[in-house]
N, CA, C and O atoms as a CHARMM CRD file, in Angstrom:
* protein
*
  328
    1    1 ASN  N    146.63000  60.75400 161.51400 PROA 1      0.00000
    2    1 ASN  CA   147.01700  59.58000 160.74000 PROA 1      0.00000
    3    1 ASN  C    146.07100  58.43600 161.06000 PROA 1      0.00000
    4    1 ASN  O    146.02100  57.97000 162.19800 PROA 1      0.00000
    5    2 ASP  N    145.32500  57.98500 160.07200 PROA 2      0.00000
    6    2 ASP  CA   144.36900  56.89600 160.25400 PROA 2      0.00000
    7    2 ASP  C    145.04500  55.59300 159.85500 PROA 2      0.00000
    8    2 ASP  O    145.31100  55.35800 158.67600 PROA 2      0.00000
    9    3 ALA  N    145.32200  54.75300 160.83800 PROA 3      0.00000
   10    3 ALA  CA   146.04800  53.50400 160.58800 PROA 3      0.00000
   11    3 ALA  C    145.11100  52.31700 160.45700 PROA 3      0.00000
   12    3 ALA  O    145.54300  51.17500 160.61400 PROA 3      0.00000
   13    4 SER  N    143.83700  52.56000 160.17300 PROA 4      0.00000
   14    4 SER  CA   142.89900  51.44600 160.09600 PROA 4      0.00000
   15    4 SER  C    143.08100  50.65200 158.80700 PROA 4      0.00000
   16    4 SER  O    143.53200  51.16900 157.78500 PROA 4      0.00000
   17    5 VAL  N    142.71700  49.39200 158.89600 PROA 5      0.00000
   18    5 VAL  CA   142.78200  48.47700 157.76100 PROA 5      0.00000
   19    5 VAL  C    141.42900  47.81300 157.64300 PROA 5      0.00000
   20    5 VAL  O    140.82500  47.44700 158.65100 PROA 5      0.00000
   21    6 ALA  N    140.95100  47.65400 156.43600 PROA 6      0.00000
   22    6 ALA  CA   139.68300  46.98200 156.20000 PROA 6      0.00000
   23    6 ALA  C    139.94600  45.63200 155.54700 PROA 6      0.00000
   24    6 ALA  O    140.98000  45.42300 154.91400 PROA 6      0.00000
   25    7 LEU  N    139.00100  44.73000 155.71100 PROA 7      0.00000
   26    7 LEU  CA   139.08300  43.39800 155.10900 PROA 7      0.00000
   27    7 LEU  C    137.87300  43.17400 154.22000 PROA 7      0.00000
   28    7 LEU  O    136.78500  43.68100 154.49300 PROA 7      0.00000
   29    8 ALA  N    138.06900  42.41900 153.16800 PROA 8      0.00000
   30    8 ALA  CA   136.95600  41.98600 152.32700 PROA 8      0.00000
   31    8 ALA  C    137.22700  40.54600 151.93700 PROA 8      0.00000
   32    8 ALA  O    138.37900  40.14400 151.77400 PROA 8      0.00000
   33    9 GLU  N    136.17400  39.77900 151.78900 PROA 9      0.00000
   34    9 GLU  CA   136.33100  38.41500 151.31000 PROA 9      0.00000
   35    9 GLU  C    135.53000  38.27600 150.03700 PROA 9      0.00000
   36    9 GLU  O    134.40300  38.76100 149.94000 PROA 9      0.00000
   37   10 HSD  N    136.11600  37.61700 149.06900 PROA 10     0.00000
   38   10 HSD  CA   135.51100  37.47600 147.75200 PROA 10     0.00000
   39   10 HSD  C    135.60600  36.01900 147.32100 PROA 10     0.00000
   40   10 HSD  O    136.60800  35.35000 147.57200 PROA 10     0.00000
   41   11 VAL  N    134.56300  35.54100 146.67500 PROA 11     0.00000
   42   11 VAL  CA   134.57100  34.17400 146.15800 PROA 11     0.00000
   43   11 VAL  C    134.85700  34.21900 144.66400 PROA 11     0.00000
   44   11 VAL  O    134.06800  34.76200 143.89100 PROA 11     0.00000
   45   12 ALA  N    135.98800  33.64900 144.25900 PROA 12     0.00000
   46   12 ALA  CA   136.29900  33.54600 142.83000 PROA 12     0.00000
   47   12 ALA  C    135.36200  32.48700 142.26700 PROA 12     0.00000
   48   12 ALA  O    135.41100  31.33100 142.68800 PROA 12     0.00000
   49   13 GLY  N    134.56100  32.84500 141.37800 PROA 13     0.00000
   50   13 GLY  CA   133.51700  31.97500 140.84300 PROA 13     0.00000
   51   13 GLY  C    132.30800  32.84900 140.59700 PROA 13     0.00000
   52   13 GLY  O    131.55500  32.63500 139.64700 PROA 13     0.00000
   53   14 SER  N    132.12600  33.84100 141.46200 PROA 14     0.00000
   54   14 SER  CA   131.07200  34.81300 141.23400 PROA 14     0.00000
   55   14 SER  C    131.59300  35.95100 140.35700 PROA 14     0.00000
   56   14 SER  O    130.80600  36.73900 139.83200 PROA 14     0.00000
   57   15 THR  N    132.88900  36.04000 140.20000 PROA 15     0.00000
   58   15 THR  CA   133.49700  36.99800 139.26800 PROA 15     0.00000
   59   15 THR  C    134.38100  36.22500 138.31300 PROA 15     0.00000
   60   15 THR  O    135.53000  35.90700 138.62100 PROA 15     0.00000
   61   16 GLU  N    133.83500  35.93200 137.16800 PROA 16     0.00000
   62   16 GLU  CA   134.52600  35.08700 136.20200 PROA 16     0.00000
   63   16 GLU  C    135.86500  35.64600 135.75800 PROA 16     0.00000
   64   16 GLU  O    136.75500  34.88800 135.37000 PROA 16     0.00000
   65   17 ALA  N    136.01900  36.96700 135.80900 PROA 17     0.00000
   66   17 ALA  CA   137.26000  37.59100 135.34300 PROA 17     0.00000
   67   17 ALA  C    138.46900  37.17900 136.17800 PROA 17     0.00000
   68   17 ALA  O    139.59600  37.26900 135.69100 PROA 17     0.00000
   69   18 PHE  N    138.27400  36.73200 137.41900 PROA 18     0.00000
   70   18 PHE  CA   139.39000  36.34100 138.28200 PROA 18     0.00000
   71   18 PHE  C    139.80800  34.88700 138.08500 PROA 18     0.00000
   72   18 PHE  O    140.93300  34.52200 138.42700 PROA 18     0.00000
   73   19 ILE  N    138.93600  34.06100 137.54800 PROA 19     0.00000
   74   19 ILE  CA   139.21800  32.62700 137.43100 PROA 19     0.00000
   75   19 ILE  C    140.32600  32.39700 136.40400 PROA 19     0.00000
   76   19 ILE  O    140.33000  32.98500 135.32200 PROA 19     0.00000
   77   20 ASP  N    141.25900  31.53100 136.77200 PROA 20     0.00000
   78   20 ASP  CA   142.40300  31.16700 135.92600 PROA 20     0.00000
   79   20 ASP  C    143.36300  32.33800 135.67900 PROA 20     0.00000
   80   20 ASP  O    144.11900  32.33600 134.70800 PROA 20     0.00000
   81   21 LYS  N    143.32500  33.32300 136.55800 PROA 21     0.00000
   82   21 LYS  CA   144.26900  34.44500 136.49500 PROA 21     0.00000
   83   21 LYS  C    145.22900  34.33900 137.66900 PROA 21     0.00000
   84   21 LYS  O    144.85700  33.88300 138.75000 PROA 21     0.00000
   85   22 THR  N    146.46700  34.76400 137.44500 PROA 22     0.00000
   86   22 THR  CA   147.43400  34.79600 138.53900 PROA 22     0.00000
   87   22 THR  C    147.22000  36.06100 139.36600 PROA 22     0.00000
   88   22 THR  O    146.58600  37.01500 138.91700 PROA 22     0.00000
   89   23 ILE  N    147.76100  36.04700 140.57700 PROA 23     0.00000
   90   23 ILE  CA   147.70400  37.23200 141.42800 PROA 23     0.00000
   91   23 ILE  C    148.34800  38.40400 140.69900 PROA 23     0.00000
   92   23 ILE  O    147.84300  39.52500 140.76100 PROA 23     0.00000
   93   24 ARG  N    149.43800  38.16300 140.02100 PROA 24     0.00000
   94   24 ARG  CA   150.12900  39.22200 139.27100 PROA 24     0.00000
   95   24 ARG  C    149.20600  39.82800 138.20900 PROA 24     0.00000
   96   24 ARG  O    149.25000  41.03700 137.97900 PROA 24     0.00000
   97   25 GLU  N    148.38000  39.01700 137.56600 PROA 25     0.00000
   98   25 GLU  CA   147.45700  39.53300 136.54800 PROA 25     0.00000
   99   25 GLU  C    146.29000  40.29800 137.16700 PROA 25     0.00000
  100   25 GLU  O    145.79100  41.25700 136.57800 PROA 25     0.00000
  101   26 ILE  N    145.85700  39.87600 138.34900 PROA 26     0.00000
  102   26 ILE  CA   144.70700  40.50100 139.01200 PROA 26     0.00000
  103   26 ILE  C    145.08700  41.80200 139.70000 PROA 26     0.00000
  104   26 ILE  O    144.31100  42.75600 139.69900 PROA 26     0.00000
  105   27 HSD  N    146.27200  41.84500 140.28400 PROA 27     0.00000
  106   27 HSD  CA   146.67200  42.96400 141.14100 PROA 27     0.00000
  107   27 HSD  C    146.45500  44.34200 140.51600 PROA 27     0.00000
  108   27 HSD  O    145.96500  45.23000 141.21500 PROA 27     0.00000
  109   28 PRO  N    146.79000  44.57800 139.23300 PROA 28     0.00000
  110   28 PRO  CA   146.57200  45.91500 138.66300 PROA 28     0.00000
  111   28 PRO  C    145.09800  46.33700 138.64200 PROA 28     0.00000
  112   28 PRO  O    144.80300  47.52500 138.51400 PROA 28     0.00000
  113   29 ASN  N    144.17600  45.38500 138.76500 PROA 29     0.00000
  114   29 ASN  CA   142.75000  45.69400 138.75000 PROA 29     0.00000
  115   29 ASN  C    142.18300  45.95100 140.14500 PROA 29     0.00000
  116   29 ASN  O    140.99700  46.24700 140.28600 PROA 29     0.00000
  117   30 LEU  N    143.01600  45.84000 141.16700 PROA 30     0.00000
  118   30 LEU  CA   142.58500  46.08800 142.54100 PROA 30     0.00000
  119   30 LEU  C    142.94100  47.51600 142.93600 PROA 30     0.00000
  120   30 LEU  O    143.83500  48.12100 142.34400 PROA 30     0.00000
  121   31 PRO  N    142.24200  48.06100 143.94000 PROA 31     0.00000
  122   31 PRO  CA   142.59900  49.39400 144.42700 PROA 31     0.00000
  123   31 PRO  C    144.06100  49.44300 144.87800 PROA 31     0.00000
  124   31 PRO  O    144.64200  48.41600 145.22900 PROA 31     0.00000
  125   32 ALA  N    144.64100  50.62100 144.86500 PROA 32     0.00000
  126   32 ALA  CA   146.07300  50.82100 145.09000 PROA 32     0.00000
  127   32 ALA  C    146.61700  50.19900 146.37100 PROA 32     0.00000
  128   32 ALA  O    147.66900  49.56100 146.33600 PROA 32     0.00000
  129   33 SER  N    145.94000  50.36300 147.48600 PROA 33     0.00000
  130   33 SER  CA   146.49200  49.89000 148.76000 PROA 33     0.00000
  131   33 SER  C    146.14300  48.44000 149.06800 PROA 33     0.00000
  132   33 SER  O    146.59600  47.90300 150.07900 PROA 33     0.00000
  133   34 SER  N    145.35700  47.80200 148.22900 PROA 34     0.00000
  134   34 SER  CA   144.85100  46.47200 148.57800 PROA 34     0.00000
  135   34 SER  C    145.85600  45.36700 148.26800 PROA 34     0.00000
  136   34 SER  O    146.72100  45.48700 147.40100 PROA 34     0.00000
  137   35 LEU  N    145.69300  44.29300 149.02000 PROA 35     0.00000
  138   35 LEU  CA   146.57700  43.14100 148.90600 PROA 35     0.00000
  139   35 LEU  C    145.75500  41.87600 149.10600 PROA 35     0.00000
  140   35 LEU  O    144.98700  41.78100 150.06400 PROA 35     0.00000
  141   36 ILE  N    145.90800  40.90600 148.21600 PROA 36     0.00000
  142   36 ILE  CA   145.27600  39.60400 148.43000 PROA 36     0.00000
  143   36 ILE  C    146.14500  38.86800 149.43200 PROA 36     0.00000
  144   36 ILE  O    147.26400  38.46200 149.11700 PROA 36     0.00000
  145   37 ALA  N    145.62600  38.69700 150.64200 PROA 37     0.00000
  146   37 ALA  CA   146.41800  38.17500 151.74900 PROA 37     0.00000
  147   37 ALA  C    146.32200  36.66100 151.89300 PROA 37     0.00000
  148   37 ALA  O    147.31500  36.00500 152.20700 PROA 37     0.00000
  149   38 ILE  N    145.14500  36.10700 151.66800 PROA 38     0.00000
  150   38 ILE  CA   144.92600  34.66600 151.86300 PROA 38     0.00000
  151   38 ILE  C    143.97100  34.16600 150.80000 PROA 38     0.00000
  152   38 ILE  O    143.01600  34.84900 150.42900 PROA 38     0.00000
  153   39 ILE  N    144.23800  32.97200 150.31900 PROA 39     0.00000
  154   39 ILE  CA   143.29200  32.26000 149.46000 PROA 39     0.00000
  155   39 ILE  C    142.86100  31.02100 150.22900 PROA 39     0.00000
  156   39 ILE  O    143.70000  30.27200 150.73000 PROA 39     0.00000
  157   40 ARG  N    141.57200  30.80800 150.32200 PROA 40     0.00000
  158   40 ARG  CA   141.05800  29.58200 150.93200 PROA 40     0.00000
  159   40 ARG  C    140.55200  28.68800 149.81200 PROA 40     0.00000
  160   40 ARG  O    139.66100  29.05800 149.04800 PROA 40     0.00000
  161   41 ARG  N    141.14600  27.49400 149.73500 PROA 41     0.00000
  162   41 ARG  CA   140.81200  26.55700 148.65500 PROA 41     0.00000
  163   41 ARG  C    140.63700  25.17300 149.26200 PROA 41     0.00000
  164   41 ARG  O    141.56800  24.60900 149.83700 PROA 41     0.00000
  165   42 GLU  N    139.42700  24.63400 149.12600 PROA 42     0.00000
  166   42 GLU  CA   139.13500  23.27300 149.60700 PROA 42     0.00000
  167   42 GLU  C    139.60000  23.06500 151.04600 PROA 42     0.00000
  168   42 GLU  O    140.21500  22.04700 151.36200 PROA 42     0.00000
  169   43 GLY  N    139.30800  24.02700 151.91500 PROA 43     0.00000
  170   43 GLY  CA   139.65100  23.90800 153.32300 PROA 43     0.00000
  171   43 GLY  C    141.08000  24.26400 153.68000 PROA 43     0.00000
  172   43 GLY  O    141.43400  24.26000 154.85900 PROA 43     0.00000
  173   44 GLU  N    141.90000  24.56800 152.71000 PROA 44     0.00000
  174   44 GLU  CA   143.30400  24.93300 152.94600 PROA 44     0.00000
  175   44 GLU  C    143.46900  26.44300 152.82400 PROA 44     0.00000
  176   44 GLU  O    142.80500  27.08400 152.00900 PROA 44     0.00000
  177   45 ALA  N    144.35700  27.00400 153.64000 PROA 45     0.00000
  178   45 ALA  CA   144.71900  28.41700 153.52400 PROA 45     0.00000
  179   45 ALA  C    146.02300  28.51100 152.74700 PROA 45     0.00000
  180   45 ALA  O    147.00300  27.84400 153.07900 PROA 45     0.00000
  181   46 ILE  N    146.03000  29.33000 151.73000 PROA 46     0.00000
  182   46 ILE  CA   147.20100  29.51400 150.87600 PROA 46     0.00000
  183   46 ILE  C    147.64100  30.96900 150.99000 PROA 46     0.00000
  184   46 ILE  O    146.82900  31.88100 150.83300 PROA 46     0.00000
  185   47 ILE  N    148.91900  31.18400 151.26000 PROA 47     0.00000
  186   47 ILE  CA   149.48900  32.52700 151.21100 PROA 47     0.00000
  187   47 ILE  C    149.94000  32.72800 149.76100 PROA 47     0.00000
  188   47 ILE  O    150.88500  32.07800 149.31500 PROA 47     0.00000
  189   48 PRO  N    149.27700  33.61600 149.02900 PROA 48     0.00000
  190   48 PRO  CA   149.55800  33.71700 147.59400 PROA 48     0.00000
  191   48 PRO  C    150.82800  34.48800 147.27300 PROA 48     0.00000
  192   48 PRO  O    151.30800  35.29900 148.06500 PROA 48     0.00000
  193   49 HSD  N    151.34700  34.21400 146.10500 PROA 49     0.00000
  194   49 HSD  CA   152.45700  34.97700 145.52500 PROA 49     0.00000
  195   49 HSD  C    152.04700  35.31800 144.10300 PROA 49     0.00000
  196   49 HSD  O    150.95500  34.94000 143.67800 PROA 49     0.00000
  197   50 GLY  N    152.86500  36.00200 143.37200 PROA 50     0.00000
  198   50 GLY  CA   152.49900  36.48800 142.04300 PROA 50     0.00000
  199   50 GLY  C    152.06400  35.42300 141.06600 PROA 50     0.00000
  200   50 GLY  O    151.22500  35.68300 140.20400 PROA 50     0.00000
  201   51 GLN  N    152.62000  34.21600 141.18200 PROA 51     0.00000
  202   51 GLN  CA   152.29700  33.15100 140.23900 PROA 51     0.00000
  203   51 GLN  C    151.12000  32.27800 140.67500 PROA 51     0.00000
  204   51 GLN  O    150.71300  31.38400 139.93400 PROA 51     0.00000
  205   52 THR  N    150.57100  32.52300 141.86300 PROA 52     0.00000
  206   52 THR  CA   149.41700  31.75300 142.33200 PROA 52     0.00000
  207   52 THR  C    148.22700  32.04900 141.43200 PROA 52     0.00000
  208   52 THR  O    147.92000  33.21100 141.16600 PROA 52     0.00000
  209   53 THR  N    147.55800  31.00500 140.96300 PROA 53     0.00000
  210   53 THR  CA   146.41000  31.14600 140.07800 PROA 53     0.00000
  211   53 THR  C    145.12400  30.88600 140.85400 PROA 53     0.00000
  212   53 THR  O    145.02500  29.91100 141.59800 PROA 53     0.00000
  213   54 LEU  N    144.14800  31.76100 140.67400 PROA 54     0.00000
  214   54 LEU  CA   142.85100  31.57000 141.30000 PROA 54     0.00000
  215   54 LEU  C    142.01800  30.59700 140.47800 PROA 54     0.00000
  216   54 LEU  O    142.02900  30.63000 139.24700 PROA 54     0.00000
  217   55 VAL  N    141.30600  29.74300 141.17100 PROA 55     0.00000
  218   55 VAL  CA   140.41500  28.79600 140.51000 PROA 55     0.00000
  219   55 VAL  C    139.00100  29.00900 141.03400 PROA 55     0.00000
  220   55 VAL  O    138.79600  29.64900 142.06600 PROA 55     0.00000
  221   56 GLU  N    138.03700  28.46900 140.31300 PROA 56     0.00000
  222   56 GLU  CA   136.64500  28.62200 140.70600 PROA 56     0.00000
  223   56 GLU  C    136.43400  28.15500 142.14100 PROA 56     0.00000
  224   56 GLU  O    136.95500  27.11800 142.55100 PROA 56     0.00000
  225   57 HSD  N    135.67100  28.92800 142.89300 PROA 57     0.00000
  226   57 HSD  CA   135.30100  28.66700 144.28600 PROA 57     0.00000
  227   57 HSD  C    136.39100  29.01800 145.29100 PROA 57     0.00000
  228   57 HSD  O    136.18900  28.81400 146.48800 PROA 57     0.00000
  229   58 ASP  N    137.53600  29.53700 144.85600 PROA 58     0.00000
  230   58 ASP  CA   138.50100  30.06300 145.82200 PROA 58     0.00000
  231   58 ASP  C    137.84600  31.21300 146.57000 PROA 58     0.00000
  232   58 ASP  O    137.05100  31.96600 146.00600 PROA 58     0.00000
  233   59 ARG  N    138.18800  31.33900 147.84400 PROA 59     0.00000
  234   59 ARG  CA   137.76300  32.49200 148.64700 PROA 59     0.00000
  235   59 ARG  C    139.02200  33.30500 148.90800 PROA 59     0.00000
  236   59 ARG  O    140.00500  32.78100 149.43200 PROA 59     0.00000
  237   60 ILE  N    138.99500  34.57900 148.54700 PROA 60     0.00000
  238   60 ILE  CA   140.17000  35.40900 148.74100 PROA 60     0.00000
  239   60 ILE  C    139.87600  36.46300 149.80600 PROA 60     0.00000
  240   60 ILE  O    138.79200  37.04500 149.84300 PROA 60     0.00000
  241   61 THR  N    140.85200  36.69300 150.66100 PROA 61     0.00000
  242   61 THR  CA   140.76300  37.74100 151.66600 PROA 61     0.00000
  243   61 THR  C    141.67500  38.86800 151.22500 PROA 61     0.00000
  244   61 THR  O    142.86500  38.66800 150.98200 PROA 61     0.00000
  245   62 ILE  N    141.09700  40.05500 151.12600 PROA 62     0.00000
  246   62 ILE  CA   141.80700  41.23100 150.65100 PROA 62     0.00000
  247   62 ILE  C    141.89200  42.22800 151.79900 PROA 62     0.00000
  248   62 ILE  O    140.89900  42.48700 152.48000 PROA 62     0.00000
  249   63 ILE  N    143.07800  42.78300 152.01000 PROA 63     0.00000
  250   63 ILE  CA   143.24400  43.82100 153.02000 PROA 63     0.00000
  251   63 ILE  C    143.65400  45.12200 152.33000 PROA 63     0.00000
  252   63 ILE  O    144.24300  45.10700 151.24900 PROA 63     0.00000
  253   64 GLY  N    143.33600  46.23000 152.96500 PROA 64     0.00000
  254   64 GLY  CA   143.70000  47.52500 152.41200 PROA 64     0.00000
  255   64 GLY  C    143.08500  48.63400 153.22600 PROA 64     0.00000
  256   64 GLY  O    142.42300  48.38200 154.23300 PROA 64     0.00000
  257   65 ASN  N    143.30200  49.86600 152.79600 PROA 65     0.00000
  258   65 ASN  CA   142.69800  50.95900 153.55400 PROA 65     0.00000
  259   65 ASN  C    141.19400  50.95800 153.29600 PROA 65     0.00000
  260   65 ASN  O    140.74400  50.51000 152.24200 PROA 65     0.00000
  261   66 PRO  N    140.42300  51.45400 154.25200 PROA 66     0.00000
  262   66 PRO  CA   138.96600  51.36400 154.14500 PROA 66     0.00000
  263   66 PRO  C    138.37800  51.96400 152.86800 PROA 66     0.00000
  264   66 PRO  O    137.41800  51.42000 152.32300 PROA 66     0.00000
  265   67 GLU  N    138.92700  53.06000 152.38700 PROA 67     0.00000
  266   67 GLU  CA   138.40600  53.67700 151.16500 PROA 67     0.00000
  267   67 GLU  C    138.57900  52.75100 149.96200 PROA 67     0.00000
  268   67 GLU  O    137.67000  52.60800 149.14500 PROA 67     0.00000
  269   68 ASP  N    139.74900  52.12400 149.86200 PROA 68     0.00000
  270   68 ASP  CA   139.99300  51.22400 148.73800 PROA 68     0.00000
  271   68 ASP  C    139.14300  49.96100 148.82600 PROA 68     0.00000
  272   68 ASP  O    138.68300  49.44600 147.80700 PROA 68     0.00000
  273   69 ILE  N    138.93500  49.46500 150.04000 PROA 69     0.00000
  274   69 ILE  CA   138.07700  48.28700 150.19800 PROA 69     0.00000
  275   69 ILE  C    136.63300  48.64900 149.84900 PROA 69     0.00000
  276   69 ILE  O    135.91600  47.85100 149.24600 PROA 69     0.00000
  277   70 ARG  N    136.21800  49.84100 150.22600 PROA 70     0.00000
  278   70 ARG  CA   134.86700  50.29800 149.86000 PROA 70     0.00000
  279   70 ARG  C    134.73900  50.37600 148.34400 PROA 70     0.00000
  280   70 ARG  O    133.71900  49.97000 147.78800 PROA 70     0.00000
  281   71 GLU  N    135.77700  50.90000 147.66100 PROA 71     0.00000
  282   71 GLU  CA   135.76400  50.95700 146.19400 PROA 71     0.00000
  283   71 GLU  C    135.61900  49.55200 145.61200 PROA 71     0.00000
  284   71 GLU  O    134.84300  49.33800 144.68100 PROA 71     0.00000
  285   72 LEU  N    136.35800  48.61100 146.15800 PROA 72     0.00000
  286   72 LEU  CA   136.27500  47.22000 145.70900 PROA 72     0.00000
  287   72 LEU  C    134.87600  46.66400 145.94000 PROA 72     0.00000
  288   72 LEU  O    134.31300  45.99100 145.07700 PROA 72     0.00000
  289   73 TYR  N    134.31900  46.95500 147.12000 PROA 73     0.00000
  290   73 TYR  CA   132.97300  46.51100 147.44600 PROA 73     0.00000
  291   73 TYR  C    131.96600  47.05900 146.43700 PROA 73     0.00000
  292   73 TYR  O    131.11400  46.31800 145.94600 PROA 73     0.00000
  293   74 LEU  N    132.05900  48.35000 146.12500 PROA 74     0.00000
  294   74 LEU  CA   131.11900  48.95800 145.18800 PROA 74     0.00000
  295   74 LEU  C    131.25800  48.37600 143.78300 PROA 74     0.00000
  296   74 LEU  O    130.27100  48.22700 143.06200 PROA 74     0.00000
  297   75 ARG  N    132.47400  48.05400 143.40700 PROA 75     0.00000
  298   75 ARG  CA   132.72700  47.49200 142.08700 PROA 75     0.00000
  299   75 ARG  C    132.11200  46.09600 141.93700 PROA 75     0.00000
  300   75 ARG  O    131.64200  45.72200 140.86300 PROA 75     0.00000
  301   76 HSD  N    132.12800  45.33300 143.04400 PROA 76     0.00000
  302   76 HSD  CA   131.64100  43.94100 143.01800 PROA 76     0.00000
  303   76 HSD  C    130.58600  43.74000 144.09300 PROA 76     0.00000
  304   76 HSD  O    130.54800  42.69300 144.73900 PROA 76     0.00000
  305   77 ARG  N    129.74200  44.72000 144.28600 PROA 77     0.00000
  306   77 ARG  CA   128.87000  44.79200 145.47500 PROA 77     0.00000
  307   77 ARG  C    128.08600  43.53300 145.75700 PROA 77     0.00000
  308   77 ARG  O    127.94400  43.18700 146.93000 PROA 77     0.00000
  309   78 ARG  N    127.57900  42.83900 144.79800 PROA 78     0.00000
  310   78 ARG  CA   126.78700  41.65200 145.13800 PROA 78     0.00000
  311   78 ARG  C    127.65300  40.44700 145.45200 PROA 78     0.00000
  312   78 ARG  O    127.13400  39.42500 145.90000 PROA 78     0.00000
  313   79 ASN  N    128.96800  40.53700 145.22800 PROA 79     0.00000
  314   79 ASN  CA   129.84100  39.38200 145.40800 PROA 79     0.00000
  315   79 ASN  C    130.81700  39.50300 146.56500 PROA 79     0.00000
  316   79 ASN  O    131.47500  38.51800 146.90200 PROA 79     0.00000
  317   80 VAL  N    130.94000  40.67100 147.18800 PROA 80     0.00000
  318   80 VAL  CA   131.96300  40.89900 148.19200 PROA 80     0.00000
  319   80 VAL  C    131.31200  41.23700 149.52600 PROA 80     0.00000
  320   80 VAL  O    130.37700  42.03600 149.58700 PROA 80     0.00000
  321   81 LYS  N    131.81800  40.61900 150.60000 PROA 81     0.00000
  322   81 LYS  CA   131.40400  40.96000 151.95300 PROA 81     0.00000
  323   81 LYS  C    132.51600  41.79400 152.57200 PROA 81     0.00000
  324   81 LYS  O    133.65600  41.33700 152.65300 PROA 81     0.00000
  325   82 ALA  N    132.20600  43.00100 153.00700 PROA 82     0.00000
  326   82 ALA  CA   133.23100  43.85300 153.62300 PROA 82     0.00000
  327   82 ALA  C    132.98100  43.96800 155.10700 PROA 82     0.00000
  328   82 ALA  O    133.73300  44.64400 155.81000 PROA 82     0.00000
């Protein structure tokens, strides 16, 4: 049983499709095990919920199993640090 978790950070602004979308709207487009855990906006850390909307320049931290984070990285390779 591999209990490892991977992290990725993404800047909303380099992926226009995420801007002005709620977490609920974005979630179906993320790998199965992944979760948007934190949004960093203007120096503040936000714990998101389904109605939280991403705005340009938000930094999102995504957690999930390593395979799913790798899939996310490959999908947005120039925009995501894993």
